[in-house]
Coordinates of C-alpha atoms and ligand atoms in Angstrom, one line a residue:
X13 CA 31.5 73.5 141.9
X14 CA 29.0 74.7 139.3
X15 CA 29.3 74.8 135.5
X16 CA 27.8 77.7 133.6
X17 CA 28.0 77.4 129.8
X18 CA 27.0 80.4 127.7
X19 CA 26.2 80.0 124.0
X20 CA 27.0 82.2 121.1
X21 CA 24.1 84.6 121.5
X22 CA 24.7 84.8 125.2
X23 CA 28.1 86.3 124.5
X24 CA 27.1 87.8 121.1
X25 CA 27.2 91.5 122.1
X26 CA 29.4 93.4 124.6
X27 CA 26.3 94.1 126.7
X28 CA 25.5 90.3 126.8
X29 CA 29.1 89.6 127.9
X30 CA 28.6 92.1 130.7
X31 CA 25.5 90.2 131.7
X32 CA 27.4 86.9 131.7
X33 CA 29.9 88.4 134.1
X34 CA 27.1 89.5 136.3
X35 CA 25.4 86.1 136.3
X36 CA 28.7 84.3 136.9
X37 CA 29.5 86.5 140.0
X38 CA 26.0 86.6 141.4
X39 CA 26.8 84.2 144.2
X40 CA 29.9 82.8 145.9
X41 CA 29.7 79.2 144.7
X42 CA 32.9 78.3 142.8
X43 CA 32.2 78.0 139.1
X44 CA 33.7 77.1 135.7
X45 CA 32.3 79.4 133.0
X46 CA 32.4 77.7 129.6
X47 CA 32.1 80.0 126.7
X48 CA 31.2 79.6 123.0
X49 CA 32.4 81.8 120.3
X50 CA 30.6 85.1 119.7
X51 CA 27.5 84.3 117.6
X52 CA 28.3 84.2 113.9
X53 CA 32.0 83.8 114.4
X54 CA 32.3 80.1 113.9
X55 CA 30.2 80.4 110.7
X56 CA 32.5 83.2 109.5
X57 CA 35.6 81.0 110.3
X58 CA 34.0 78.1 108.4
X59 CA 33.5 80.4 105.4
X60 CA 37.1 81.7 105.6
X61 CA 38.4 78.1 105.8
X62 CA 36.3 77.1 102.8
X63 CA 37.6 80.0 100.8
X64 CA 41.2 79.0 101.6
X65 CA 40.5 75.3 100.7
X66 CA 39.3 76.5 97.3
X67 CA 42.4 78.7 96.9
X68 CA 40.3 81.9 97.0
X69 CA 42.9 83.8 99.0
X70 CA 41.7 87.3 98.3
X71 CA 38.1 86.5 99.3
X72 CA 39.5 84.9 102.5
X73 CA 41.5 88.0 103.3
X74 CA 38.4 90.2 102.8
X75 CA 36.4 88.0 105.1
X76 CA 39.1 88.0 107.8
X77 CA 39.3 91.8 107.6
X78 CA 35.5 92.1 107.9
X79 CA 35.6 89.9 111.0
X80 CA 38.4 91.9 112.5
X81 CA 36.4 95.2 112.0
X82 CA 33.5 93.5 113.9
X83 CA 35.8 92.6 116.7
X84 CA 37.3 96.2 116.9
X85 CA 33.8 97.5 117.3
X86 CA 33.0 94.8 119.9
X87 CA 35.9 95.7 122.1
X88 CA 35.2 99.4 121.9
X89 CA 31.9 98.7 123.8
X90 CA 33.2 95.8 125.9
X91 CA 35.9 97.6 127.9
X92 CA 36.5 101.3 128.6
X93 CA 39.8 101.9 130.4
X94 CA 42.9 102.5 128.3
X95 CA 44.6 99.5 130.0
X96 CA 41.8 97.1 129.2
X97 CA 41.4 98.4 125.6
X98 CA 45.1 97.8 125.1
X99 CA 44.8 94.3 126.4
X100 CA 41.8 93.6 124.2
X101 CA 43.6 95.0 121.2
X102 CA 46.5 92.7 121.9
X103 CA 44.2 89.7 121.9
X104 CA 42.7 90.7 118.6
X105 CA 46.2 91.3 117.1
X106 CA 47.4 87.8 118.2
X107 CA 44.4 86.0 116.7
X108 CA 44.0 88.0 113.5
X109 CA 47.7 87.9 112.9
X110 CA 47.4 84.1 113.0
X111 CA 44.5 84.3 110.5
X112 CA 46.6 86.4 108.2
X113 CA 49.5 84.0 108.4
X114 CA 47.4 81.1 107.4
X115 CA 46.6 82.9 104.2
X116 CA 50.1 81.9 103.2
X117 CA 49.9 78.3 104.2
X118 CA 48.3 75.5 102.2
X119 CA 45.0 74.3 103.5
X120 CA 44.7 71.0 105.4
X121 CA 42.1 69.4 107.7
X122 CA 44.4 70.2 110.7
X123 CA 44.6 73.9 109.7
X124 CA 40.9 74.0 109.3
X125 CA 40.5 72.9 113.0
X126 CA 43.1 75.6 114.0
X127 CA 41.0 78.2 112.2
X128 CA 37.7 77.1 113.8
X129 CA 39.3 77.3 117.3
X130 CA 39.9 81.0 117.0
X131 CA 36.3 81.9 117.9
X132 CA 36.3 80.4 121.4
X133 CA 39.9 81.5 122.0
X134 CA 38.8 85.1 121.2
X135 CA 35.6 85.1 123.2
X136 CA 37.2 83.7 126.4
X137 CA 40.2 86.0 126.3
X138 CA 38.0 89.1 125.6
X139 CA 35.7 88.1 128.4
X140 CA 38.7 87.8 130.8
X141 CA 39.8 91.3 129.8
X142 CA 36.4 92.6 130.9
X143 CA 36.6 90.6 134.2
X144 CA 40.0 92.1 134.8
X145 CA 38.7 95.6 134.1
X146 CA 36.0 95.0 136.6
X147 CA 38.5 94.0 139.2
X148 CA 37.1 90.4 139.4
X149 CA 39.4 87.5 140.2
X150 CA 39.4 84.6 137.8
X151 CA 41.7 82.0 136.3
X152 CA 41.6 81.1 132.6
X153 CA 41.9 77.3 132.0
X154 CA 42.9 76.7 128.4
X155 CA 40.7 73.9 127.1
X156 CA 43.5 72.8 124.8
X157 CA 45.4 71.8 127.9
X158 CA 42.8 69.4 129.3
X159 CA 40.0 68.6 126.8
X160 CA 41.1 65.4 125.0
X161 CA 39.5 63.1 122.3
X162 CA 40.9 59.7 121.2
X163 CA 41.6 58.4 117.7
X164 CA 37.9 57.7 117.3
X165 CA 37.0 61.3 118.3
X166 CA 35.6 60.0 121.6
X167 CA 36.2 62.2 124.7
X168 CA 38.6 60.7 127.2
X169 CA 36.9 61.5 130.4
X170 CA 39.5 60.0 132.7
X171 CA 42.3 62.0 131.1
X172 CA 40.1 65.1 131.2
X173 CA 39.4 64.6 134.9
X174 CA 43.1 64.2 135.7
X175 CA 44.3 67.2 133.7
X176 CA 41.5 69.5 134.7
X177 CA 41.8 68.3 138.4
X178 CA 45.5 69.3 138.4
X179 CA 44.7 72.7 136.9
X180 CA 42.0 73.4 139.4
X181 CA 44.3 72.4 142.2
X182 CA 46.9 74.7 140.9
X183 CA 44.5 77.6 141.3
X184 CA 43.0 76.5 144.6
X185 CA 41.3 79.4 146.2
X186 CA 40.0 80.9 142.9
X187 CA 36.3 80.9 142.7
X188 CA 35.8 81.8 139.1
X189 CA 37.3 79.8 136.2
X190 CA 36.8 80.5 132.5
X191 CA 37.4 78.0 129.7
X192 CA 36.6 77.5 126.1
X193 CA 33.8 75.2 124.9
X194 CA 34.0 73.3 121.6
X195 CA 37.8 73.0 121.3
X196 CA 40.0 70.1 122.3
X197 CA 43.1 68.2 121.3
X198 CA 43.0 64.9 119.4
X199 CA 45.1 61.8 119.8
X200 CA 47.8 63.3 117.5
X201 CA 48.0 66.3 119.9
X202 CA 46.5 68.6 117.2
X203 CA 43.8 71.2 117.9
X204 CA 40.4 69.7 117.2
X205 CA 36.8 70.2 118.2
X206 CA 33.7 68.5 119.4
X207 CA 31.7 69.3 116.2
X208 CA 29.3 72.2 115.7
X209 CA 27.3 73.1 118.8
X210 CA 30.0 71.3 120.8
X211 CA 30.2 73.7 123.7
X212 CA 27.3 72.0 125.4
X213 CA 29.2 68.7 125.2
X214 CA 32.3 70.5 126.7
X215 CA 30.2 71.8 129.6
X216 CA 28.8 68.3 130.3
X217 CA 32.2 66.7 130.1
X218 CA 33.7 69.3 132.4
X219 CA 30.7 68.9 134.8
X220 CA 31.3 65.1 134.9
X221 CA 35.1 65.5 135.3
X222 CA 34.8 68.1 138.0
X223 CA 32.0 66.3 139.9
X224 CA 29.9 69.5 139.6
X225 CA 26.7 70.1 141.5
X226 CA 24.9 71.3 138.4
X227 CA 25.6 72.0 134.7
X228 CA 23.8 75.1 133.6
X229 CA 23.4 75.6 129.8
X230 CA 22.6 79.3 129.3
X231 CA 21.1 80.1 125.9
X232 CA 18.6 82.4 124.2
X233 CA 15.3 80.6 125.0
X234 CA 13.4 79.5 128.2
X235 CA 14.7 75.9 128.1
X236 CA 13.6 72.9 126.0
X237 CA 10.4 73.6 124.1
X238 CA 7.8 70.9 123.3
X239 CA 8.6 71.3 119.6
X240 CA 11.1 73.1 117.3
X241 CA 10.4 76.8 117.8
X242 CA 12.3 77.6 114.6
X243 CA 9.8 75.6 112.5
X244 CA 6.6 75.4 114.5
X245 CA 4.1 78.1 115.6
X246 CA 3.0 77.9 119.3
X247 CA 5.6 75.9 121.3
X248 CA 5.9 75.9 125.1
X249 CA 8.9 75.3 127.5
X250 CA 9.1 71.9 129.2
X251 CA 10.0 72.3 132.9
X252 CA 11.2 68.8 133.7
X253 CA 13.0 66.1 131.6
X254 CA 14.7 62.9 132.6
X255 CA 18.3 62.3 131.3
X256 CA 16.8 59.6 129.0
X257 CA 14.3 62.0 127.5
X258 CA 16.8 64.8 127.1
X259 CA 19.4 62.5 125.5
X260 CA 16.8 61.3 123.0
X261 CA 15.7 64.8 122.1
X262 CA 19.3 66.0 121.8
X263 CA 20.3 63.0 119.6
X264 CA 17.2 63.4 117.4
X265 CA 17.7 67.0 116.6
X266 CA 16.6 69.4 119.4
X267 CA 19.3 72.0 118.6
X268 CA 19.3 73.5 122.1
X269 CA 21.5 70.6 123.1
X270 CA 24.5 69.0 121.2
X271 CA 23.5 65.5 120.2
X272 CA 26.0 63.8 122.7
X273 CA 25.8 66.4 125.4
X274 CA 23.7 64.4 128.0
X275 CA 25.7 61.2 128.6
X276 CA 28.6 62.7 130.6
X277 CA 26.2 64.5 133.0
X278 CA 23.9 61.4 133.1
X279 CA 26.8 59.0 133.8
X280 CA 27.9 61.1 136.8
X281 CA 24.4 62.1 137.8
X282 CA 25.0 65.9 137.5
X283 CA 21.7 67.7 137.0
X284 CA 21.5 69.8 133.8
X285 CA 19.6 73.1 133.7
X286 CA 18.7 74.9 130.5
X287 CA 18.4 78.6 131.2
X288 CA 17.8 81.8 129.3
X289 CA 20.4 84.6 129.5
X290 CA 17.9 87.0 128.1
X291 CA 15.4 86.1 130.9
X292 CA 17.5 84.8 133.8
X293 CA 14.5 84.5 136.2
X294 CA 12.6 82.1 133.9
X295 CA 12.2 78.6 135.2
X296 CA 13.9 76.9 132.2
X297 CA 14.2 73.1 132.1
X298 CA 15.6 70.8 134.8
X299 CA 17.1 67.5 133.6
X300 CA 17.9 64.9 136.2
X301 CA 18.0 61.1 136.7
X302 CA 14.5 61.0 138.1
X303 CA 11.7 59.6 136.0
X304 CA 9.2 62.3 134.9
X305 CA 5.4 61.9 134.8
X306 CA 4.5 59.5 131.9
X307 CA 3.5 61.2 128.6
X308 CA 4.9 63.0 125.6
X309 CA 7.3 65.9 126.5
X310 CA 8.7 67.1 123.2
X311 CA 9.1 66.4 119.5
X312 CA 12.4 66.8 117.6
X313 CA 13.5 66.4 114.1
X314 CA 16.8 65.3 112.6
X315 CA 17.6 66.5 109.1
X316 CA 20.1 65.2 106.5
X317 CA 19.0 61.6 106.8
X318 CA 19.6 59.0 104.1
X319 CA 17.6 55.7 104.0
X320 CA 19.2 52.6 102.6
X321 CA 17.2 49.6 101.6
X322 CA 18.7 46.2 101.0
X323 CA 16.5 43.6 99.3
X324 CA 17.5 40.0 99.1
X325 CA 15.7 36.8 98.5
X326 CA 18.6 35.1 100.3
X327 CA 17.6 36.9 103.5
X328 CA 14.6 34.5 103.8
X329 CA 15.4 32.3 106.8
X330 CA 19.1 33.2 106.6
X331 CA 20.5 33.9 110.0
X332 CA 23.6 36.0 110.0
X333 CA 22.3 38.3 107.3
X334 CA 21.7 41.3 109.5
X335 CA 25.1 40.8 111.1
X336 CA 26.7 41.0 107.6
X337 CA 24.8 44.2 106.9
X338 CA 25.8 45.8 110.3
X339 CA 29.4 44.8 109.8
X340 CA 29.6 46.8 106.6
X341 CA 28.3 50.0 108.4
X342 CA 30.6 49.3 111.3
X343 CA 33.6 48.9 109.1
X344 CA 32.9 52.4 107.6
X345 CA 32.2 53.9 111.1
X346 CA 28.7 54.9 110.1
X347 CA 26.1 54.6 112.8
X348 CA 22.5 53.6 112.1
X349 CA 19.6 55.5 113.6
X350 CA 16.5 53.5 112.5
X351 CA 16.1 50.0 111.2
X352 CA 13.1 48.0 110.0
X353 CA 13.1 44.5 108.5
X354 CA 10.8 42.2 106.6
X355 CA 11.4 38.7 105.3
X356 CA 13.1 40.0 102.2
X357 CA 14.3 43.5 102.9
X358 CA 16.0 45.6 105.6
X359 CA 15.9 49.4 105.7
X360 CA 18.2 51.5 107.8
X361 CA 18.8 55.2 108.1
X362 CA 22.1 57.0 108.5
X363 CA 22.9 60.7 109.1
X364 CA 26.5 60.6 107.8
X365 CA 26.6 59.7 104.2
X366 CA 30.3 60.4 103.7
X367 CA 31.2 56.7 103.4
X368 CA 28.0 55.9 101.4
X369 CA 29.6 55.0 98.1
X370 CA 31.9 52.4 99.7
X371 CA 29.0 51.1 101.8
X372 CA 26.8 50.7 98.8
X373 CA 29.4 48.8 96.9
X374 CA 29.8 46.3 99.7
X375 CA 26.1 46.0 100.4
X376 CA 25.7 45.3 96.6
X377 CA 27.2 41.8 97.3
X378 CA 24.3 41.0 99.7
X379 CA 21.3 42.1 97.5
X380 CA 19.6 44.8 95.6
X381 CA 20.3 48.2 97.2
X382 CA 18.3 51.4 96.8
X383 CA 18.9 54.8 98.5
X384 CA 16.6 57.7 99.4
X385 CA 18.3 60.9 100.3
X386 CA 16.7 64.1 101.8
X387 CA 14.8 62.4 104.6
X388 CA 14.1 63.5 108.1
X389 CA 13.5 61.6 111.3
X390 CA 10.8 63.0 113.5
X391 CA 10.8 61.7 117.1
X392 CA 8.1 62.0 119.7
X393 CA 9.8 61.7 123.1
X394 CA 8.4 61.2 126.5
X395 CA 8.3 59.0 129.6
X396 CA 6.9 55.6 128.6
X397 CA 5.0 56.9 125.5
X398 CA 5.7 53.6 123.7
X399 CA 3.4 51.8 126.2
X400 CA 0.6 54.3 125.8
X401 CA -1.7 52.7 123.3
X402 CA -3.5 55.9 122.5
X403 CA -0.3 57.7 121.5
X404 CA 0.3 55.8 118.3
X405 CA -3.3 56.4 117.3
X406 CA -3.0 60.2 118.0
X407 CA 0.2 60.3 116.0
X408 CA -1.2 58.5 113.0
X409 CA -4.5 60.2 112.9
X410 CA -2.8 63.6 113.0
X411 CA -0.6 62.5 110.0
X412 CA -3.4 61.2 107.8
X413 CA -2.3 61.5 104.1
X414 CA 1.4 61.9 104.9
X415 CA 3.7 59.2 103.6
X416 CA 5.6 57.7 106.5
X417 CA 8.5 55.7 105.2
X418 CA 9.6 54.0 108.4
X419 CA 8.4 53.7 112.0
X420 CA 10.5 52.9 115.0
X421 CA 8.4 51.9 117.9
X422 CA 9.3 49.9 121.0
X423 CA 13.1 50.1 120.7
X424 CA 13.0 52.7 123.4
X425 CA 10.1 53.1 125.8
X426 CA 10.5 56.8 125.5
X427 CA 10.6 57.4 121.8
X428 CA 8.5 56.9 118.7
X429 CA 10.4 57.8 115.5
X430 CA 9.0 58.3 112.0
X431 CA 11.0 58.7 108.8
X432 CA 9.4 61.3 106.4
X433 CA 10.6 63.2 103.3
X434 CA 12.6 66.3 104.4
X435 CA 10.2 68.6 102.6
X436 CA 7.3 67.2 104.7
X437 CA 9.0 67.9 108.0
X438 CA 7.5 71.3 108.8
X439 CA 4.0 70.0 108.1
X440 CA 4.5 66.9 110.2
X441 CA 5.9 68.8 113.2
X442 CA 3.0 71.3 113.0
X443 CA 0.4 68.6 112.8
X444 CA 1.9 66.6 115.6
X445 CA 2.0 69.8 117.7
X446 CA -1.8 69.8 117.5
X447 CA -2.3 66.1 117.6
X448 CA 0.0 65.3 120.5
X449 CA 0.0 68.5 122.5
X450 CA -3.2 70.2 121.4
X451 CA -1.3 73.3 120.5
Ligands
LIG15 P1 23.6 78.4 121.9 O1 24.3 79.3 120.9 O2 23.2 79.1 123.1 O3 24.3 77.1 122.0 P2 21.7 77.2 120.0 O4 21.3 78.1 118.9 O5 22.7 76.2 119.8 O6 22.1 78.2 121.2 O7 20.4 76.5 120.7 C1 19.3 77.3 121.0 C2 18.3 77.3 119.9 O8 17.8 76.0 119.7 C3 17.0 78.1 120.2 O9 17.2 79.5 119.9 C4 16.0 77.4 119.3 O10 15.9 78.1 118.1 C5 16.7 76.1 118.9 N1 15.8 74.9 119.2 C6 15.5 73.9 118.4 N2 14.7 73.0 119.0 C7 14.4 73.5 120.2 C8 13.6 73.0 121.3 N3 12.9 71.9 121.2 N4 13.6 73.8 122.4 C9 14.3 74.9 122.5 N5 15.1 75.4 121.5 C10 15.1 74.7 120.4
LIG16 N1 31.1 77.9 118.4 C1 30.8 76.5 118.1 C2 29.7 76.5 117.0 O1 29.2 77.5 116.6 C3 30.4 75.7 119.3 C4 29.2 76.1 120.0 O2 28.8 77.3 119.8 O3 28.7 75.3 120.8 O4 29.4 75.4 116.5
LIG17 MG1 24.3 75.4 120.8

């Protein structure tokens, strides 16, 4: 069994969806095709939900109508027989009727999740209409029937395995399964999701649950590049990564992979391949449990970082101080990315500042607290780079004159992380591209 996940741009146009069908039926190996929403749809749904939350019903209605027009145009090119068009129209009617009904309901967080789920529900059902028109056999596996997260928003892999296994069994003999990425049910049984970009995570969870031979992530670029191609000129694809390297890159901001998407595949040793739908013959990136050759592979950056500094003379020689600091972050379910300490101060970074006011209040009892928002973590990732003595030298000499607020070195053998002001990120990435990769 092979998993093929196609992202938003890979299903973003009718012709792209046709190509997805071609790729998914190119060989006889059984597969589960995991689809994202058509590109732009989730953003449009977020905007609609925000308008509703603000009580701007007319604006929300206009946005829903504009989205519906886009989809009417989409299906006119996707399918051609009267029967298929009728089915596609029925799909649109069902989901846009839902969106119009919610205009009359008061907004809630649960409703927001229902709204966001419409994108993947639409893309998969429309894709199936096309498969049917082409006379291709398939089974649609509703992700809401097997993808589960617990009360801490953690995927429940054992439950997913049991539920998905039963569904696959029910359709034994079918070689092509289609399901939604991103969406799931939470511990309360409500529709929920795996956060933005979560279809990669869905694919990896499904790969682990189904014991897949490979998890293919099909996107719009030839695999993981050595640096962020949206920000940096001259980047190159990386052909091999270990799970550890890919997990660090995903976690520290390489947008091609959802931050948590590597662990399920890694835990079940399912190779992950990053491939390009626009250039299916390109090599892409292969990610496995094998160690790669030592050296830097890629640089990633994580935005929206806040640094918190706690200064206390009481810290001097006081054991238990760090524990008390960590307990406060733990209590507020806020994870720490970087940490540095001195005799009198500790600095940590967080990427989720939603509980910051409460955290600061409690930290205030331990010492003097200061906060720097608008920071970015830049991570240089590669097999054993932390034991390469020349690497730090290259990093620092290429960043001469840039203020580096924190350095994390040695925590992981494969990662050197730097904290810089967000407005310096582009310059830092570009300079490191030259200093570390000679590009
Ligand atoms: P999809 O919709 O297929 O999930 P995404 O937009 O989420 O695609 O991810 C692919 C994009 O990630 C690329 O188009 C690229 O702009 C961006 N990206 C950021 N960092 C990297 C990187 N290091 N290597 C490749 N792509 C990257
Ligand atoms: N459609 C969702 C998003 O745009 C999930 C995904 O594409 O991976 O975030
Ligand atoms: Mg993505």
